[in-house]
mmCIF file of C-alpha atoms in Angstrom:
data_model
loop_
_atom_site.group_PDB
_atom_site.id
_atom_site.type_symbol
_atom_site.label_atom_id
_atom_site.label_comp_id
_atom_site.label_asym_id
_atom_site.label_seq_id
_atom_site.Cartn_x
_atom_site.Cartn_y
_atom_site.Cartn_z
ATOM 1 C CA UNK A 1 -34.054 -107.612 -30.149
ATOM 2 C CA UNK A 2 -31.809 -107.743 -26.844
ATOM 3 C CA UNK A 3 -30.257 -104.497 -28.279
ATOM 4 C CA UNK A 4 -33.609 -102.754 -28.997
ATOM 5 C CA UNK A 5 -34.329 -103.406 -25.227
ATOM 6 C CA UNK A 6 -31.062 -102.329 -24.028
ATOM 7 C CA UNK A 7 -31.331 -98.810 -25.988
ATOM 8 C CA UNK A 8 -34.714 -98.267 -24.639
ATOM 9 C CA UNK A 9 -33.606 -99.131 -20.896
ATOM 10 C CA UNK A 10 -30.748 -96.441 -21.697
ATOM 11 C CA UNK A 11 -33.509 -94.177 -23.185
ATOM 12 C CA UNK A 12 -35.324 -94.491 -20.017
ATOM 13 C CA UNK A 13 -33.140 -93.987 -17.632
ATOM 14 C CA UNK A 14 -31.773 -90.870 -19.456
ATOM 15 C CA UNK A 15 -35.514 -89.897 -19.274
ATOM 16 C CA UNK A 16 -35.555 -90.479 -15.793
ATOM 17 C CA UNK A 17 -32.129 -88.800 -14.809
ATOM 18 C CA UNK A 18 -30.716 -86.260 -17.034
ATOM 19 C CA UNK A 19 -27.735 -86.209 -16.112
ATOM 20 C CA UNK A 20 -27.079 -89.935 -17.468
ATOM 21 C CA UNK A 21 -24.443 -90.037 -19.997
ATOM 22 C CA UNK A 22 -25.172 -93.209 -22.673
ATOM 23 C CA UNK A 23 -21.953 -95.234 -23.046
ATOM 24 C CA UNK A 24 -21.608 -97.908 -25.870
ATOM 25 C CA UNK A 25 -20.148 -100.157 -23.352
ATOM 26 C CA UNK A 26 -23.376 -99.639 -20.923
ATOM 27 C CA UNK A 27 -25.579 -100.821 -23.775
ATOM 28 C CA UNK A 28 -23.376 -103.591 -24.793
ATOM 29 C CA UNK A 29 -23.044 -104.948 -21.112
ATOM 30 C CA UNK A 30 -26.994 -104.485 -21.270
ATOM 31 C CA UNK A 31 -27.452 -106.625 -24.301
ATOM 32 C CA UNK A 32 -25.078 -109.214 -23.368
ATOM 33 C CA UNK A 33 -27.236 -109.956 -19.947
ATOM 34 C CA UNK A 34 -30.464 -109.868 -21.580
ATOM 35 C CA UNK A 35 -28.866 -112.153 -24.366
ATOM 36 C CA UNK A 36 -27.545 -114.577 -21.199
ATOM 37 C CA UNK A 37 -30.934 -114.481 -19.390
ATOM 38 C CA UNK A 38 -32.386 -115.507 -22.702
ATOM 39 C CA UNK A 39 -29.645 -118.453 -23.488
ATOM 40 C CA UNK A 40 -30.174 -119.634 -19.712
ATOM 41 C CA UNK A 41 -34.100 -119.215 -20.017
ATOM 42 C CA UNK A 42 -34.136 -121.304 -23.522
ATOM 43 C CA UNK A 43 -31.476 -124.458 -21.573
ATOM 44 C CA UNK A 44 -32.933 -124.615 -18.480
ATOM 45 C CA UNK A 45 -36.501 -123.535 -18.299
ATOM 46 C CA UNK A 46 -37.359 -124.965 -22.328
ATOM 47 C CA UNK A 47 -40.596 -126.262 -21.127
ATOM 48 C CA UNK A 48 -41.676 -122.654 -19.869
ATOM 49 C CA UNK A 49 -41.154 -121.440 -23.765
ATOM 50 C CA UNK A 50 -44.728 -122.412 -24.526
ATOM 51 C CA UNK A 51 -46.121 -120.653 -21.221
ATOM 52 C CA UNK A 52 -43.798 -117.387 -22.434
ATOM 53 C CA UNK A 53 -45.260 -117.422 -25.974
ATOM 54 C CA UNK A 54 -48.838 -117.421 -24.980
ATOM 55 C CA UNK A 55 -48.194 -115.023 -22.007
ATOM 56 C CA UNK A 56 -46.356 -112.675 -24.575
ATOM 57 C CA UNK A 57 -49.813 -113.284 -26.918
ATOM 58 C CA UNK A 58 -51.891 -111.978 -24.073
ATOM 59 C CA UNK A 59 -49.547 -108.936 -22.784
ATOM 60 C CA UNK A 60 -49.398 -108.368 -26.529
ATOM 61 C CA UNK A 61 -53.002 -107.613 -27.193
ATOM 62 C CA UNK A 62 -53.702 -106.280 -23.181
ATOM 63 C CA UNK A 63 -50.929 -103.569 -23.405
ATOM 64 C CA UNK A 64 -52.179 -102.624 -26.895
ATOM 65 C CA UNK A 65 -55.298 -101.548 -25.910
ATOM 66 C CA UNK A 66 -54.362 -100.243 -22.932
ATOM 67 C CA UNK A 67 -51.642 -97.804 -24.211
ATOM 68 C CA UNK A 68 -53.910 -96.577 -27.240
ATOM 69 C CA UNK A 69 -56.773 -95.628 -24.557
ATOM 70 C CA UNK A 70 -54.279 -94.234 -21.919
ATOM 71 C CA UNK A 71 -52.861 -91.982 -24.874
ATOM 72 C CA UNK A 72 -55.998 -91.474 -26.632
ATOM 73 C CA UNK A 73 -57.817 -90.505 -23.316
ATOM 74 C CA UNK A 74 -54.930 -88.188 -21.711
ATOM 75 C CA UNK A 75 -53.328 -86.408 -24.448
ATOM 76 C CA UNK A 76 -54.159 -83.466 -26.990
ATOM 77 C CA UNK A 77 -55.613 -84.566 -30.105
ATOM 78 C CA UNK A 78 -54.126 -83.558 -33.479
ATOM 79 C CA UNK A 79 -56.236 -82.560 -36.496
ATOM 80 C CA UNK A 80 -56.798 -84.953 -38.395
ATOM 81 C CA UNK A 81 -55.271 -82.899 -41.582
ATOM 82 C CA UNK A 82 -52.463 -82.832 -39.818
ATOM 83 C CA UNK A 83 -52.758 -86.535 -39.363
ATOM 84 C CA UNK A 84 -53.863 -87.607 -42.762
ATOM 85 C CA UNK A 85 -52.997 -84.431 -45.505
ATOM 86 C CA UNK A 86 -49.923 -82.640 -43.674
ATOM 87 C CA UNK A 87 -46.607 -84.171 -44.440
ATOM 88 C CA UNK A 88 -43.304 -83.547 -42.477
ATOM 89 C CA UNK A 89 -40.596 -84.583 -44.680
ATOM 90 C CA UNK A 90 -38.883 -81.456 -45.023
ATOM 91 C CA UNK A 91 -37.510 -82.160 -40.989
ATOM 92 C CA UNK A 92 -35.307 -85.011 -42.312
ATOM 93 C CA UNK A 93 -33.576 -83.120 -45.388
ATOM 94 C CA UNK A 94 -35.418 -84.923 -47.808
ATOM 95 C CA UNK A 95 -37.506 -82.794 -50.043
ATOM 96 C CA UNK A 96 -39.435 -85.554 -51.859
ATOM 97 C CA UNK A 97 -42.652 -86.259 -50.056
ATOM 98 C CA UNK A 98 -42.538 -89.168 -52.457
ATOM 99 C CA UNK A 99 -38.873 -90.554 -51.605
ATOM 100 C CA UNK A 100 -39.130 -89.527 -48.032
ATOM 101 C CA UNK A 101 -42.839 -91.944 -47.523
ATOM 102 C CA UNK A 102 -40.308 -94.782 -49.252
ATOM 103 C CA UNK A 103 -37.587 -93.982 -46.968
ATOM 104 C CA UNK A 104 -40.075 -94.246 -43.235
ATOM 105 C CA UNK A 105 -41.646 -97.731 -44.961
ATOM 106 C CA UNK A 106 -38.638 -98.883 -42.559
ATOM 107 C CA UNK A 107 -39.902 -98.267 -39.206
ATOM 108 C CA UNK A 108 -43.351 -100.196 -40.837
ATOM 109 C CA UNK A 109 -41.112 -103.073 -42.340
ATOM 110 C CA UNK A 110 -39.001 -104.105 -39.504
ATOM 111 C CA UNK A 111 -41.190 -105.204 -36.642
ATOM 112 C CA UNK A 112 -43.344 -107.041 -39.210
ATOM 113 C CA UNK A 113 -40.382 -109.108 -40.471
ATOM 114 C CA UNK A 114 -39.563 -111.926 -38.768
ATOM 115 C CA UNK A 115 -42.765 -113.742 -39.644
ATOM 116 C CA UNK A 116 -41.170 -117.067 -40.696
ATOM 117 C CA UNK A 117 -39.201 -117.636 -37.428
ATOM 118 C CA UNK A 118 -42.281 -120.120 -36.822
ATOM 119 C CA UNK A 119 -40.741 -121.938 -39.452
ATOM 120 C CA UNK A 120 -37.754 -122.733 -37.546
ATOM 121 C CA UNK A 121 -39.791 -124.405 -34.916
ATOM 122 C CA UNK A 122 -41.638 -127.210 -37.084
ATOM 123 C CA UNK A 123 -40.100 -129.664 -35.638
ATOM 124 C CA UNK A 124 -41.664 -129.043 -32.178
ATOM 125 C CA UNK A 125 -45.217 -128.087 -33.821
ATOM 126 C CA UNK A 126 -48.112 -130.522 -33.903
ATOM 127 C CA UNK A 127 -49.890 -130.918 -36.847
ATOM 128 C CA UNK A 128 -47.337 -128.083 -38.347
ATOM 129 C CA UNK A 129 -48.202 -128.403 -42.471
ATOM 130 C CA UNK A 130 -51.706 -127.193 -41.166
ATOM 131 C CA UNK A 131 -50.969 -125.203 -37.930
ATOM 132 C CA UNK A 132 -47.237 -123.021 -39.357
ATOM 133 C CA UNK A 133 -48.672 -121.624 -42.307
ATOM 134 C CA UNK A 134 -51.878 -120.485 -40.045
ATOM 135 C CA UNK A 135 -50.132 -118.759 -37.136
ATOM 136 C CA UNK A 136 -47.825 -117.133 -40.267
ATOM 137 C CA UNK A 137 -50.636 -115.669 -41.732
ATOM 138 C CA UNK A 138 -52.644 -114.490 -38.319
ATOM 139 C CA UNK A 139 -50.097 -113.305 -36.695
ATOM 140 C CA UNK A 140 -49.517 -110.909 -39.700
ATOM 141 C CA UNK A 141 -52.854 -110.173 -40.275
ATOM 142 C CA UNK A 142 -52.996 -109.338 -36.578
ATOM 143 C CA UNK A 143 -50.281 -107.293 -36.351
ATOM 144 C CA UNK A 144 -50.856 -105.634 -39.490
ATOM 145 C CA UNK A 145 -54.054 -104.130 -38.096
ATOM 146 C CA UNK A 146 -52.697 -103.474 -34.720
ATOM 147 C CA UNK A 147 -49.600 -101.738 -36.368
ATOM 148 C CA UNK A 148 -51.810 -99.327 -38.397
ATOM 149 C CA UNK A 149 -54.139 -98.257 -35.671
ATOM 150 C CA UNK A 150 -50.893 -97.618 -33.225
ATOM 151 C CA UNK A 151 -49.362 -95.267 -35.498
ATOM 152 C CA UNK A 152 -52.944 -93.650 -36.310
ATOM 153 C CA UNK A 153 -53.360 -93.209 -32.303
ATOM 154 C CA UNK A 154 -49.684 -92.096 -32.269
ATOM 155 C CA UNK A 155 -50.280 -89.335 -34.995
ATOM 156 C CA UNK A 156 -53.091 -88.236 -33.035
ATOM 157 C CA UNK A 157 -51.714 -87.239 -29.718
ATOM 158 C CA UNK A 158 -48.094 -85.513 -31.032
ATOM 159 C CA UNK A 159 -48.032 -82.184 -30.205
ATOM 160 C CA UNK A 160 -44.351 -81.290 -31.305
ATOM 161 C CA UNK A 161 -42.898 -83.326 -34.443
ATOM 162 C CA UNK A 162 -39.353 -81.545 -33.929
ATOM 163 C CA UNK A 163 -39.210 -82.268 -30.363
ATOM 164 C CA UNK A 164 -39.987 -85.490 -31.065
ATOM 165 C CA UNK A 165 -37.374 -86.039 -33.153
ATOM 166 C CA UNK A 166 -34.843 -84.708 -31.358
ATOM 167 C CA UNK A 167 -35.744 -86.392 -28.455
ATOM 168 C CA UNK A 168 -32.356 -87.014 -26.249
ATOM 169 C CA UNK A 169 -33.821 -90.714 -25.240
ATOM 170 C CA UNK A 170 -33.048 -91.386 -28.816
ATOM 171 C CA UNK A 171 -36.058 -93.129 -28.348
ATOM 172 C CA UNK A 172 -38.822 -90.929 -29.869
ATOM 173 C CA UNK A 173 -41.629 -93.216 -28.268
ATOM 174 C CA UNK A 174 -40.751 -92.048 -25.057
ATOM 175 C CA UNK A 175 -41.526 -88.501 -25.958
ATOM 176 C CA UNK A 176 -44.055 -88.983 -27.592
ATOM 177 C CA UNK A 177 -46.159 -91.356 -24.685
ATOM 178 C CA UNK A 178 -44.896 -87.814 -22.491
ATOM 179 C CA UNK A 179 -46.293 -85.586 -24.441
ATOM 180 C CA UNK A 180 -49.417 -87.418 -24.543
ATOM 181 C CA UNK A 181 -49.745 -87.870 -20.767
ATOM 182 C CA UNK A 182 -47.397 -85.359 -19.404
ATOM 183 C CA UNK A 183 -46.430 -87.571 -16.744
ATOM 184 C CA UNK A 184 -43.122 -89.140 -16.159
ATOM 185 C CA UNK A 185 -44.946 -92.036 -14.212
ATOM 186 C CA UNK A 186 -47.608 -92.906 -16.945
ATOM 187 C CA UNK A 187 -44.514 -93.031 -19.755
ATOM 188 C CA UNK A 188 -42.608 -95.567 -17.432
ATOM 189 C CA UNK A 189 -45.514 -97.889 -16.928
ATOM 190 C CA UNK A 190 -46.427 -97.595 -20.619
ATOM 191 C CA UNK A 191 -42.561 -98.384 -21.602
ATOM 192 C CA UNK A 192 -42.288 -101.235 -19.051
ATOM 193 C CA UNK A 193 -45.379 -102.626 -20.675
ATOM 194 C CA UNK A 194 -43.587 -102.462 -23.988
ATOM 195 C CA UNK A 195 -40.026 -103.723 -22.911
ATOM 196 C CA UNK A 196 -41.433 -106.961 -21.077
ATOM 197 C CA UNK A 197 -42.898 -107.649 -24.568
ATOM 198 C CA UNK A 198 -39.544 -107.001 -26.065
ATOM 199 C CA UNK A 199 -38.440 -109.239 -23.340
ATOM 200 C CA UNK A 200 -40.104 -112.143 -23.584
ATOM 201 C CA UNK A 201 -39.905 -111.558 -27.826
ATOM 202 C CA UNK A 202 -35.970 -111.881 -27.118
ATOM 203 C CA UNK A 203 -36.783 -115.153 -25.461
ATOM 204 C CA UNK A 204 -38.708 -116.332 -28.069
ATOM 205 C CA UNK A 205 -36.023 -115.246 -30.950
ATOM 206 C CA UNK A 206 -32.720 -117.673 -29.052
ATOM 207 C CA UNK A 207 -35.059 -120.202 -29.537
ATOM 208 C CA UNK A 208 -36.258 -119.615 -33.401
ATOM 209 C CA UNK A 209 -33.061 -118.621 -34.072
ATOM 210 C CA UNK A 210 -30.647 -121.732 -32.397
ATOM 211 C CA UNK A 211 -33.244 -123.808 -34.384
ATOM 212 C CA UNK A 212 -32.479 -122.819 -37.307
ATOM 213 C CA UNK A 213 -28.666 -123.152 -37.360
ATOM 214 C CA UNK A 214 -29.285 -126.772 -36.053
ATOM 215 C CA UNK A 215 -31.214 -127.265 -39.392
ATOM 216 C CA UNK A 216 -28.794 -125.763 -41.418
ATOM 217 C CA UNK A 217 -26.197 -127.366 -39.552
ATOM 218 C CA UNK A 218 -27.599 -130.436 -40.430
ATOM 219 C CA UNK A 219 -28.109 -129.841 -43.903
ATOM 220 C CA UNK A 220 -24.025 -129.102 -43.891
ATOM 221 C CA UNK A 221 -24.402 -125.756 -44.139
ATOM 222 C CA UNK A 222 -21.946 -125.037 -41.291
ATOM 223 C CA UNK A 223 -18.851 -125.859 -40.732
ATOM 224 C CA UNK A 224 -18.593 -128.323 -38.043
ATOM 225 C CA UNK A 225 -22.142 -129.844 -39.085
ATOM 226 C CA UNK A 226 -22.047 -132.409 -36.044
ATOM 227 C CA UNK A 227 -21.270 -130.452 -33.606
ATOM 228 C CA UNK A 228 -23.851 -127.741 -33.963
ATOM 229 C CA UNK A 229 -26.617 -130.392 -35.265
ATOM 230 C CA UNK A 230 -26.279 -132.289 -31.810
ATOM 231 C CA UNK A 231 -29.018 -131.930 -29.060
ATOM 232 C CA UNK A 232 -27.977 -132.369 -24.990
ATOM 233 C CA UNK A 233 -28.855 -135.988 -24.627
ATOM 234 C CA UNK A 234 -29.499 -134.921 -20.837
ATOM 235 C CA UNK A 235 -31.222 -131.219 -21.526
ATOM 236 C CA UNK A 236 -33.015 -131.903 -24.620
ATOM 237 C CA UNK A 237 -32.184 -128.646 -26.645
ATOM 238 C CA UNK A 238 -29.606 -128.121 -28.961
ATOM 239 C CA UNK A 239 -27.006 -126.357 -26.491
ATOM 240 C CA UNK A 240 -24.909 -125.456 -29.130
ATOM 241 C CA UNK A 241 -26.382 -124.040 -31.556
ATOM 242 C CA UNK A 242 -28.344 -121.579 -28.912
ATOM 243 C CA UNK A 243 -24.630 -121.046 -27.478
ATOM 244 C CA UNK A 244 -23.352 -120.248 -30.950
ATOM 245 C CA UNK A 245 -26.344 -117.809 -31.400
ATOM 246 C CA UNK A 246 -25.693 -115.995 -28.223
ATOM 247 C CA UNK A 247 -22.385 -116.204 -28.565
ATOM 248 C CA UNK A 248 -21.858 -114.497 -32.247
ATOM 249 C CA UNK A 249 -24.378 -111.839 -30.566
ATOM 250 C CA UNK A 250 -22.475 -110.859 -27.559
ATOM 251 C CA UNK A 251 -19.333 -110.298 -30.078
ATOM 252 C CA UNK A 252 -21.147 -108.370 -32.244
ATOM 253 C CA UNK A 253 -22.007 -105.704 -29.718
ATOM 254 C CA UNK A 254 -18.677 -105.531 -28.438
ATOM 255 C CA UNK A 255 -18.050 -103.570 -31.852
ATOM 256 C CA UNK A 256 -20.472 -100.972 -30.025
ATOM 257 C CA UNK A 257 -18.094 -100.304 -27.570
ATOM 258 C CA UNK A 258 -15.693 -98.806 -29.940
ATOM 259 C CA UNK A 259 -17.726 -97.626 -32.740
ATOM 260 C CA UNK A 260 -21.498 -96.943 -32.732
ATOM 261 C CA UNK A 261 -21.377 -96.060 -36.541
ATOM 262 C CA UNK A 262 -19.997 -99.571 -37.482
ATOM 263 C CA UNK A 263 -22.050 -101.425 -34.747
ATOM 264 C CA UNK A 264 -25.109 -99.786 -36.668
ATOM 265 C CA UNK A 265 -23.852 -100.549 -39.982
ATOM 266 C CA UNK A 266 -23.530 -104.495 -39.414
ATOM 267 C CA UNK A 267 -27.346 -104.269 -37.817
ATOM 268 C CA UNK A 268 -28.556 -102.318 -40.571
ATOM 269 C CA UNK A 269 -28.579 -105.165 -42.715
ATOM 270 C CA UNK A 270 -31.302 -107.252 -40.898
ATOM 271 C CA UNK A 271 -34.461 -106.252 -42.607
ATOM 272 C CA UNK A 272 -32.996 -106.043 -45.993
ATOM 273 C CA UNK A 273 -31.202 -109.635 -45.639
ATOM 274 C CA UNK A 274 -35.000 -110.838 -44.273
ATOM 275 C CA UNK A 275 -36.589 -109.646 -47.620
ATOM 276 C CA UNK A 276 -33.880 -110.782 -49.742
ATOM 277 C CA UNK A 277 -33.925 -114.562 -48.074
ATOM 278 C CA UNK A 278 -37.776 -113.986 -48.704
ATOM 279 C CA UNK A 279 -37.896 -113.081 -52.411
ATOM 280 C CA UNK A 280 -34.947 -116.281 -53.198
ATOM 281 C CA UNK A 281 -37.408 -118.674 -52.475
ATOM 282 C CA UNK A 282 -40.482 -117.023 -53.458
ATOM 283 C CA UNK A 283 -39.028 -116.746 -57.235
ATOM 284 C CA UNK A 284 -37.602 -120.248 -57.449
ATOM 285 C CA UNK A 285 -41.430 -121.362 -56.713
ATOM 286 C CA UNK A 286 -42.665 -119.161 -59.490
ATOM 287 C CA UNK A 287 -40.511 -120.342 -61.758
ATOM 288 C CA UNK A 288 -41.462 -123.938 -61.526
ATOM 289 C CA UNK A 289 -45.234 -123.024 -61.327
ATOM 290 C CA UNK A 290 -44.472 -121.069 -64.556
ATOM 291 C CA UNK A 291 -42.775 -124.178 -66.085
ATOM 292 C CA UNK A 292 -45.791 -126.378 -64.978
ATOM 293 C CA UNK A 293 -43.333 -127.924 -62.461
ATOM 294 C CA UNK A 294 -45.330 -127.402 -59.470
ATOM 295 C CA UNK A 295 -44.259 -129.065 -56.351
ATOM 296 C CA UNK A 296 -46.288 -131.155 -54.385
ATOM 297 C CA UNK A 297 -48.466 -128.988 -51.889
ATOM 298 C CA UNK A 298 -49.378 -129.720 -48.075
ATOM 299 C CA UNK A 299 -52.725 -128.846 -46.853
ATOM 300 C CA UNK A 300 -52.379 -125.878 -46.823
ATOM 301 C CA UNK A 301 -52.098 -123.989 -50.087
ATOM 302 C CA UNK A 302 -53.376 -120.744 -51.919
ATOM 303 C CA UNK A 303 -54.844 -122.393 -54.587
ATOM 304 C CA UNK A 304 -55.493 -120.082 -57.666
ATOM 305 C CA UNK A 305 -54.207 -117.295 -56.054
ATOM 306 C CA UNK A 306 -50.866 -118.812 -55.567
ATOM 307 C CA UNK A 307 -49.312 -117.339 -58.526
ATOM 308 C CA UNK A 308 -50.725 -113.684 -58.497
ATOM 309 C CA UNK A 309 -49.619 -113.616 -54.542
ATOM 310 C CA UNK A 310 -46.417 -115.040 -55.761
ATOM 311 C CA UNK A 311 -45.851 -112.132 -57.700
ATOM 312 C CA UNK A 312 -47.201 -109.527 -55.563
ATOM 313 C CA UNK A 313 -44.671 -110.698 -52.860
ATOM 314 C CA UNK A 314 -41.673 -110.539 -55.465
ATOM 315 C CA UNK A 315 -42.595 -106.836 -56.365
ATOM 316 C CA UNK A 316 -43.447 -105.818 -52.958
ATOM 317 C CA UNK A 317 -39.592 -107.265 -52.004
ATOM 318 C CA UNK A 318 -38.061 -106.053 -54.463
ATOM 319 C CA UNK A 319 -39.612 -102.592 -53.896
ATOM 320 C CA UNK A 320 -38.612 -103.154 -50.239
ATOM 321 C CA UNK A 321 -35.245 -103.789 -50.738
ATOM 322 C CA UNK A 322 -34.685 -100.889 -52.988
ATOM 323 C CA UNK A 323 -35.688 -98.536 -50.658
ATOM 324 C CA UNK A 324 -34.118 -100.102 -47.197
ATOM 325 C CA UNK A 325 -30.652 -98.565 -48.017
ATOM 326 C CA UNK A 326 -31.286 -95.210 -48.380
ATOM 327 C CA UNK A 327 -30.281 -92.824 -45.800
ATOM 328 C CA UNK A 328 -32.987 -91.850 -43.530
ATOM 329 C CA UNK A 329 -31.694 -88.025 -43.376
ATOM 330 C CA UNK A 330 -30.033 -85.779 -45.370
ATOM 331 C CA UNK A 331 -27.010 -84.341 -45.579
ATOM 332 C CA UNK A 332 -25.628 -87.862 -45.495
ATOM 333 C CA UNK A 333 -22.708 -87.926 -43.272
ATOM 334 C CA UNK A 334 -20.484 -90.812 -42.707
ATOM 335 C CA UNK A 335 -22.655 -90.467 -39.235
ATOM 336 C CA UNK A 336 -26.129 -91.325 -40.523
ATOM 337 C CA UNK A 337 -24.982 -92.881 -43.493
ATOM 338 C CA UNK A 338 -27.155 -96.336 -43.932
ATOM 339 C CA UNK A 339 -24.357 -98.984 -44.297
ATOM 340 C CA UNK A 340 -27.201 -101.609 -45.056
ATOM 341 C CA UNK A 341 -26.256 -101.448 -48.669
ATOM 342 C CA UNK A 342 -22.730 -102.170 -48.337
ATOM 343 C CA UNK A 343 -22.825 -104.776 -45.647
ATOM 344 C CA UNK A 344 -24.956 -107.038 -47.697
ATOM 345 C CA UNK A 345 -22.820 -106.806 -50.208
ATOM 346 C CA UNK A 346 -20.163 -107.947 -48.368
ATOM 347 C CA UNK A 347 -21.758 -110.660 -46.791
ATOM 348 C CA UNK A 348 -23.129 -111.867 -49.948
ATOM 349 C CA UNK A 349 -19.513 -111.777 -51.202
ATOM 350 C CA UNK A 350 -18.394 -113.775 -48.348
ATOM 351 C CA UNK A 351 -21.122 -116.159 -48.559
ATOM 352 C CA UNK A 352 -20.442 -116.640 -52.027
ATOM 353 C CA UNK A 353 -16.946 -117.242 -50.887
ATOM 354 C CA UNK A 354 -17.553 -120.172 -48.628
ATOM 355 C CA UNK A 355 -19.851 -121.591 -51.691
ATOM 356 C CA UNK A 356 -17.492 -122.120 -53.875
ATOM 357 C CA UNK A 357 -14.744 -122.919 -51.598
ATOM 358 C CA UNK A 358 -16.257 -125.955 -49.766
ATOM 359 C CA UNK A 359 -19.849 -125.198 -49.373
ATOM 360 C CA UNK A 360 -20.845 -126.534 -52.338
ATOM 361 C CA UNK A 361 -19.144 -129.668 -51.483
ATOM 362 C CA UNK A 362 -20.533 -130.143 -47.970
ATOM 363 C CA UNK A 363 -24.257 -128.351 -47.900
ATOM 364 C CA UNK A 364 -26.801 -131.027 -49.453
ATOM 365 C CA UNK A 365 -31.005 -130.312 -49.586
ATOM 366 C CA UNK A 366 -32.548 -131.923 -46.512
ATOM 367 C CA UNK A 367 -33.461 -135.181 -47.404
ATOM 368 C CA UNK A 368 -30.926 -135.973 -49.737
ATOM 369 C CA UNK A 369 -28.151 -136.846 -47.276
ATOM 370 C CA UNK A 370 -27.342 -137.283 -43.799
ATOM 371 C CA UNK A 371 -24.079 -134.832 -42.952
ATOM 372 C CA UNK A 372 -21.762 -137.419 -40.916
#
């Protein structure tokens, strides 16, 4: 997410002053301060994390409504055969409508993944058997609908596809918020609306994320289990694990610096590697429901419709991650080529690796051991 902001301050300045030249480096320093405001913001201000989340709730739904009237109200409307019935694959190479509507599920897919980093934070929830599977499915019920009628608003007020596309923000939102207003003003509030979101979402995501490699640190999942697992006796956050998180972030987008292609490639991965640590779990439960072996259930559960959800979820995935890899344009160069494919296998094959070298030795289910 601190990358995602850092290309769209680049896009925006380019926007601003043509005559900007994007470095890798520029957006690399960029995402390494955001990622050190975050780290800083998640050690030393912890107790603001709440106050963030809800303020992030409110922007969330104010700036919604606001950018879908401003657009609505200033720009040109569309048909709406050209919104609904007209397709526009043929601009990206491919030339099945069909493959090409599989293909774009990826700009749909990726900011609704992400849904179970409420998970990570159990430990700090009140009530959480009754409140985490809740905010899970509001928050994607919410979003779902707020998603749809974006990109509906969106389709509306485009007045040039190819212009869009070609944008040289490399952000195509930014075009497409000036062609709806046709001021450079109006797109700058309506970005800076959607980058303090992105802000305080990067915020949010040190947090989730350091969590979660305490737990699994913990678990012995890690090497050097203790070390990650231990909270500041003084701060009251695991300091290590959120270092680790930033840390292994900032290197990553050194690789930027030198190659955008491979820096792309290694991101690439992160929506497939969500579905795929998804579907794992989702099919081990089905399995033992099929067997008769269900577990024990909170209070929360889906009752009857457990299974056929189950199994709706394990398509949908799989369907997902079939698609995810795929090129988004065609010819495929080793430019625009979508590494995600590759990566994951690699990682797998690492992971795998570390398995059967010591990680079956050392990781143990939570509860069944305490990692000394």
């Amino acid at each position: 997410m601190p990358f995602i902001l850092a290309r769209m301050i680049q896009g925006l300045i380019l926007f601003n002053h043509s005559t900007y030249e994007p470095q890798g480096w520029h957006g690399s320093l960029i995402t390494c301060s955001l990622l050190l405001i975050a780290a800083v913001w998640n050690v030393y201000a912890r107790r603001l994390l709440a106050v963030s989340e809800f303020i992030g709730s409110v922007c969330h739904l104010s700036f919604f409504v606001c950018t879908v009237a401003t657009i609505l109200a200033e720009g040109k409307h569309s048909s709406a055969e050209f919104v609904f019935t007209r397709g526009v694959h043929h601009l990206s190479g491919w030339t099945n409508p069909g493959a090409s509507w599989c293909i774009g599920l990826l700009g749909s897919c990726f900011p609704l993944t992400g849904f179970d980093g409420i998970i990570h934070m159990t430990e700090e929830v009140k009530d959480a058997p009754r409140r985490v599977p809740r905010s899970i499915l509001f928050g994607l019920v919410l979003n779902c609908g707020l998603q749809f009628s974006f990109i509906i608003a969106v389709l509306f007020v485009v007045t040039d596809v190819e212009k869009v596309l070609k944008s040289p923000t490399r952000y195509a939102i930014i075009e497409i918020y000036y062609q709806a207003t046709g001021s450079k003003l109006a797109t700058n509030i309506l970005m800076a609306m959607l980058m303090l979101i992105v802000l305080l979402s990067s915020l949010n995501i040190v947090a989730s994320s350091s969590r979660l490699v305490r737990a699994f640190a913990r678990d012995g999942g890690l090497p050097f289990p203790n070390f990650f697992d231990r909270i500041d006796p003084r701060l009251k956050v695991p300091l290590n694990s959120i270092a680790l998180v930033c840390f292994i972030a900032c290197l990553l987008t050194v690789i930027n610096v030198f190659s955008t292609t491979a820096f792309h490639a290694i991101v690439s991965l992160t929506t497939t590697a969500l579905y795929i640590s998804y579907i794992v779990p989702i099919v081990l439960l089905l399995l033992r429901k099929f067997e008769g072996r269900h577990p024990q259930y909170g209070p929360f559960n889906l009752g009857r419709w457990g299974i056929p959800i189950n199994l709706f979820a394990v398509i949908y995935g799989i369907f997902i991650c079939i698609w995810l890899p795929f090129p988004s344009r065609r010819p495929i160069t080793w430019q625009n080529m979508n590494y995600a494919g590759p990566v994951m296998a690699i990682v797998i094959a690492l992971a795998l690796l570390d398995w059967f070298w010591k990680g079956r030795t050392r990781f143990m289910v939570a509860g069944t051991k305490t990692v000394k």
